[in-house]
Coordinates of C-alpha atoms in Angstrom, one line a residue:
Chain A
M1 CA 20.7 17.4 -61.6
E2 CA 24.2 16.2 -60.7
L3 CA 25.3 14.9 -57.3
E4 CA 28.8 14.9 -56.0
M5 CA 29.6 13.1 -52.8
K6 CA 32.8 13.5 -50.9
R7 CA 33.7 12.1 -47.5
K8 CA 35.9 14.0 -45.0
G9 CA 36.3 12.1 -41.8
N10 CA 32.9 11.7 -40.2
L11 CA 31.3 14.2 -42.6
L12 CA 29.6 13.5 -46.0
I13 CA 29.6 16.5 -48.3
L14 CA 26.7 16.4 -50.7
K15 CA 26.9 18.9 -53.5
V16 CA 23.9 19.1 -55.8
T17 CA 24.1 21.2 -58.9
G18 CA 21.6 21.9 -61.7
E19 CA 17.8 21.5 -61.3
L20 CA 16.3 19.8 -58.2
D21 CA 12.6 19.1 -58.8
H22 CA 10.2 16.2 -58.1
H23 CA 11.5 14.5 -61.3
C24 CA 15.0 13.9 -59.9
A25 CA 14.2 13.9 -56.1
D26 CA 13.7 10.1 -55.9
E27 CA 17.1 9.3 -57.5
L28 CA 18.8 11.9 -55.3
R29 CA 17.2 10.4 -52.1
R30 CA 18.3 6.9 -53.1
R31 CA 21.9 7.7 -53.9
I32 CA 22.4 9.8 -50.8
D33 CA 20.8 7.2 -48.4
R34 CA 22.9 4.4 -50.0
E35 CA 26.1 6.5 -49.4
I36 CA 25.1 7.3 -45.8
L37 CA 24.6 3.6 -45.0
R38 CA 27.6 2.5 -46.9
T39 CA 30.1 4.9 -45.4
L40 CA 28.4 5.1 -42.0
V41 CA 29.3 8.8 -41.7
K42 CA 27.9 10.7 -38.8
D43 CA 27.2 14.1 -40.2
V44 CA 26.2 15.4 -43.6
V45 CA 26.4 18.8 -45.2
F46 CA 24.4 19.9 -48.2
D47 CA 25.9 22.3 -50.7
F48 CA 23.1 23.8 -52.8
T49 CA 25.1 26.9 -53.8
E50 CA 25.2 26.0 -57.4
L51 CA 21.6 24.9 -58.0
T52 CA 20.0 26.5 -61.0
F53 CA 16.5 25.5 -59.9
M54 CA 14.7 24.1 -56.8
D55 CA 11.1 23.8 -55.7
S56 CA 9.4 22.1 -52.8
A57 CA 11.0 18.8 -53.8
G58 CA 14.2 20.2 -52.3
I59 CA 12.5 20.6 -48.9
G60 CA 11.4 16.9 -49.0
V61 CA 15.0 15.8 -49.8
L62 CA 16.5 17.8 -47.0
M63 CA 14.0 16.9 -44.3
G64 CA 14.1 13.3 -45.2
R65 CA 17.9 13.1 -44.9
Y66 CA 17.7 15.1 -41.7
R67 CA 15.4 12.4 -40.3
T68 CA 17.8 9.6 -41.3
V69 CA 20.9 11.4 -40.1
S70 CA 19.5 12.5 -36.7
H71 CA 18.1 8.9 -36.2
L72 CA 21.7 7.8 -36.5
G73 CA 22.8 10.4 -34.0
G74 CA 24.4 12.8 -36.5
T75 CA 23.9 16.5 -37.5
T76 CA 22.7 17.8 -40.9
W77 CA 24.3 21.1 -42.1
F78 CA 23.5 23.4 -44.9
L79 CA 26.0 25.8 -46.6
T80 CA 24.6 29.3 -46.8
E81 CA 27.4 31.1 -48.6
G82 CA 26.2 30.9 -52.2
K83 CA 27.4 33.5 -54.7
T84 CA 24.7 33.0 -57.4
S85 CA 21.6 35.2 -57.6
Y86 CA 19.5 32.1 -57.8
F87 CA 20.8 30.9 -54.4
K88 CA 18.9 33.7 -52.7
H89 CA 15.7 32.1 -54.1
V90 CA 16.7 28.7 -52.7
M91 CA 17.2 30.3 -49.3
K92 CA 13.9 32.0 -49.5
I93 CA 12.1 28.7 -50.1
L94 CA 13.9 26.9 -47.3
E95 CA 13.3 29.7 -44.8
M96 CA 9.7 29.8 -45.7
A97 CA 9.4 26.1 -45.0
G98 CA 11.1 26.4 -41.7
V99 CA 13.8 23.8 -42.5
F100 CA 16.4 25.7 -40.5
N101 CA 14.6 24.9 -37.3
Y102 CA 16.1 21.4 -37.8
I103 CA 19.0 21.8 -40.2
H104 CA 22.1 23.8 -39.0
K105 CA 23.3 26.6 -41.2
C106 CA 27.0 26.9 -41.8
K107 CA 29.1 29.4 -43.7
S108 CA 31.9 27.0 -44.5
L109 CA 32.9 23.3 -44.1
K110 CA 35.1 24.3 -41.1
E111 CA 32.0 25.0 -39.1
C112 CA 31.0 21.4 -39.6
G113 CA 34.0 20.3 -37.7
V114 CA 36.4 19.2 -40.5
Chain B
M1 CA -9.5 48.3 -66.3
T2 CA -9.0 45.4 -68.7
M3 CA -5.7 45.0 -70.5
D4 CA -5.1 43.5 -73.9
R5 CA -3.7 40.1 -74.1
K6 CA -0.4 40.4 -76.0
N7 CA 0.4 36.8 -76.5
Y8 CA -0.7 33.4 -75.4
M9 CA -0.1 29.7 -75.8
R10 CA -2.0 26.5 -75.0
V11 CA -0.1 23.3 -74.5
V12 CA -1.0 19.8 -73.6
F13 CA 1.5 17.3 -72.4
P14 CA 1.5 13.9 -70.6
A15 CA 1.7 13.8 -66.8
K16 CA 5.4 12.7 -66.9
S17 CA 7.8 14.2 -64.3
E18 CA 10.2 15.1 -67.2
N19 CA 7.6 17.7 -68.2
E20 CA 7.9 19.7 -65.0
S21 CA 11.0 21.3 -66.4
L22 CA 9.4 21.6 -69.9
A23 CA 6.4 23.5 -68.4
R24 CA 8.8 25.9 -66.5
I25 CA 10.8 26.6 -69.6
L26 CA 7.7 27.3 -71.7
A27 CA 6.1 29.6 -69.2
S28 CA 9.3 31.5 -68.4
S29 CA 10.2 31.8 -72.0
M30 CA 6.9 33.5 -72.7
A31 CA 7.3 35.8 -69.6
A32 CA 10.8 36.7 -70.9
Q33 CA 9.2 38.5 -73.8
L34 CA 8.4 41.2 -71.2
D35 CA 12.0 41.4 -69.9
P36 CA 11.3 40.9 -66.2
T37 CA 14.0 40.5 -63.6
L38 CA 15.7 37.2 -63.0
E39 CA 14.1 37.1 -59.5
E40 CA 10.6 37.5 -61.0
I41 CA 11.3 34.7 -63.5
S42 CA 12.6 32.5 -60.7
D43 CA 9.3 33.1 -58.8
L44 CA 7.3 32.1 -61.8
R45 CA 9.4 29.0 -62.6
T46 CA 8.9 27.8 -59.0
A47 CA 5.2 28.4 -58.9
V48 CA 4.6 26.7 -62.3
S49 CA 6.7 23.7 -61.2
E50 CA 4.7 23.3 -58.1
A51 CA 1.4 23.4 -60.0
V52 CA 2.5 20.8 -62.6
T53 CA 4.0 18.6 -59.9
N54 CA 0.7 18.7 -58.0
C55 CA -1.2 17.5 -61.1
I56 CA 1.3 14.6 -61.5
I57 CA 1.5 13.5 -57.9
H58 CA -1.9 14.3 -56.5
G59 CA -4.3 14.8 -59.5
Y60 CA -3.1 11.7 -61.4
K61 CA -1.2 9.7 -58.7
E62 CA 1.7 9.4 -61.1
D63 CA -0.3 7.9 -64.0
S64 CA 1.6 9.2 -66.9
S65 CA -1.0 8.2 -69.5
K66 CA -3.0 11.2 -68.3
E67 CA -2.7 14.8 -69.7
I68 CA -2.0 18.2 -68.3
E69 CA -3.1 21.4 -70.0
M70 CA -1.2 24.6 -69.5
I71 CA -2.3 28.0 -70.8
C72 CA 0.0 31.0 -70.6
E73 CA -1.4 34.5 -71.3
L74 CA 0.8 37.5 -71.5
Y75 CA -0.4 41.0 -70.7
D76 CA 1.4 44.4 -70.5
N77 CA 3.1 43.8 -67.2
Y78 CA 1.9 40.4 -66.0
I79 CA 1.5 36.8 -67.0
V80 CA -1.4 34.4 -66.2
V81 CA -0.5 30.7 -66.2
T82 CA -3.3 28.2 -65.9
V83 CA -2.4 24.6 -65.1
A84 CA -5.3 22.0 -65.3
D85 CA -5.7 18.3 -64.8
Q86 CA -8.7 16.0 -65.0
G87 CA -7.7 13.9 -62.1
C88 CA -9.0 13.1 -58.7
G89 CA -9.6 16.7 -57.5
I90 CA -9.3 18.1 -54.0
A91 CA -12.2 17.6 -51.6
D92 CA -11.2 20.6 -49.3
V93 CA -9.2 23.2 -51.2
Q94 CA -8.9 25.5 -48.1
L95 CA -7.3 22.7 -46.2
A96 CA -5.0 21.7 -49.0
R97 CA -3.8 25.3 -49.3
K98 CA -2.6 25.3 -45.6
P99 CA 1.2 25.3 -45.1
L100 CA 2.6 21.8 -44.3
Y101 CA -0.7 20.1 -45.2
T102 CA 0.2 16.9 -47.1
T103 CA -1.7 13.7 -48.0
D104 CA 1.5 11.8 -48.5
P105 CA 4.2 12.3 -45.8
E106 CA 5.6 8.9 -46.5
N107 CA 7.0 10.0 -49.8
E108 CA 8.6 13.1 -48.2
R109 CA 6.1 15.6 -49.6
S110 CA 6.6 18.8 -47.8
G111 CA 3.1 20.1 -48.0
M112 CA 4.5 23.4 -49.1
G113 CA 3.4 23.4 -52.7
F114 CA 0.4 25.7 -52.4
T115 CA 2.2 28.0 -49.9
I116 CA 5.1 28.4 -52.4
M117 CA 2.7 29.1 -55.3
E118 CA 0.9 31.6 -53.1
S119 CA 4.1 33.4 -52.0
F120 CA 5.7 33.5 -55.4
S121 CA 2.7 34.8 -57.3
D122 CA 0.4 37.9 -57.0
E123 CA -2.8 36.0 -57.3
L124 CA -3.6 32.3 -57.0
D125 CA -7.0 30.8 -57.8
V126 CA -7.7 27.1 -57.2
E127 CA -10.8 25.5 -58.7
S128 CA -11.3 21.8 -58.0
A129 CA -14.0 19.2 -58.1
V130 CA -13.7 15.6 -56.8
N131 CA -13.2 13.2 -59.7
K132 CA -13.3 16.0 -62.2
G133 CA -10.0 17.7 -61.8
T134 CA -8.2 20.7 -60.5
K135 CA -7.3 24.0 -62.2
V136 CA -4.8 26.4 -60.8
R137 CA -4.5 30.0 -62.1
I138 CA -1.3 31.8 -61.2
K139 CA -1.0 35.5 -61.9
K140 CA 2.5 37.0 -61.7
I141 CA 2.9 40.7 -62.0
F142 CA 6.3 42.0 -63.1
H143 CA 6.7 45.0 -60.8
S144 CA 10.0 45.8 -62.4
L145 CA 8.2 46.9 -65.5
G146 CA 6.2 49.6 -63.7
K147 CA 2.4 49.8 -64.1
G148 CA 2.6 49.2 -67.8

């Protein structure tokens, strides 16, 4: 698992690549939460388009950050335009868990207001 | 109709979270011998990962001195993966299998493990006894291969 964090105005872009499972979820949570509190951004967008594996640990990471961000009055976005065949699988898991009842889908970063 | 078992393996590994990926790789490598689609392999990897994660988190409460056993059995057009621990067991399996049921919301467990295993496999059996352990049997048919 690799995490790339970039700030654009009030938006924190969180790109996670590689494999996201229970093994790396704790580290991911810690690094993202630290960055949210350090930069005091309002909104975050998750880019999972280049993941090569994800299981229910991904649901926990997304919903946990959603709670933090909405508590601070921000919005959590999720990029849905992945090109890999694995990304369809990621979407299937997240749809099944109902995370998009809370997290906003977006096709590009423009939609997140940057 | 019974089908002949074409290949199998039995592995034992400690309940360390690093081994979640090891288990996925082993099970999917064996399944790859049948040449299923990438999507079918993804389903299997996800289901196996959930099963092994359950042993580590729930069965053994992250005690990595304990062991998990995985058996993979390959048939003409399907694989059966059995993942077993000798941990705390599940008192009410029916309840545990319900979507969003979690014993540990504080640690951001989604409660979707069994639901995902169920959706991504063709058959899922769960046998559990309190203080004895839990055994999960995942059957994944590779429909892309026809009836075999």
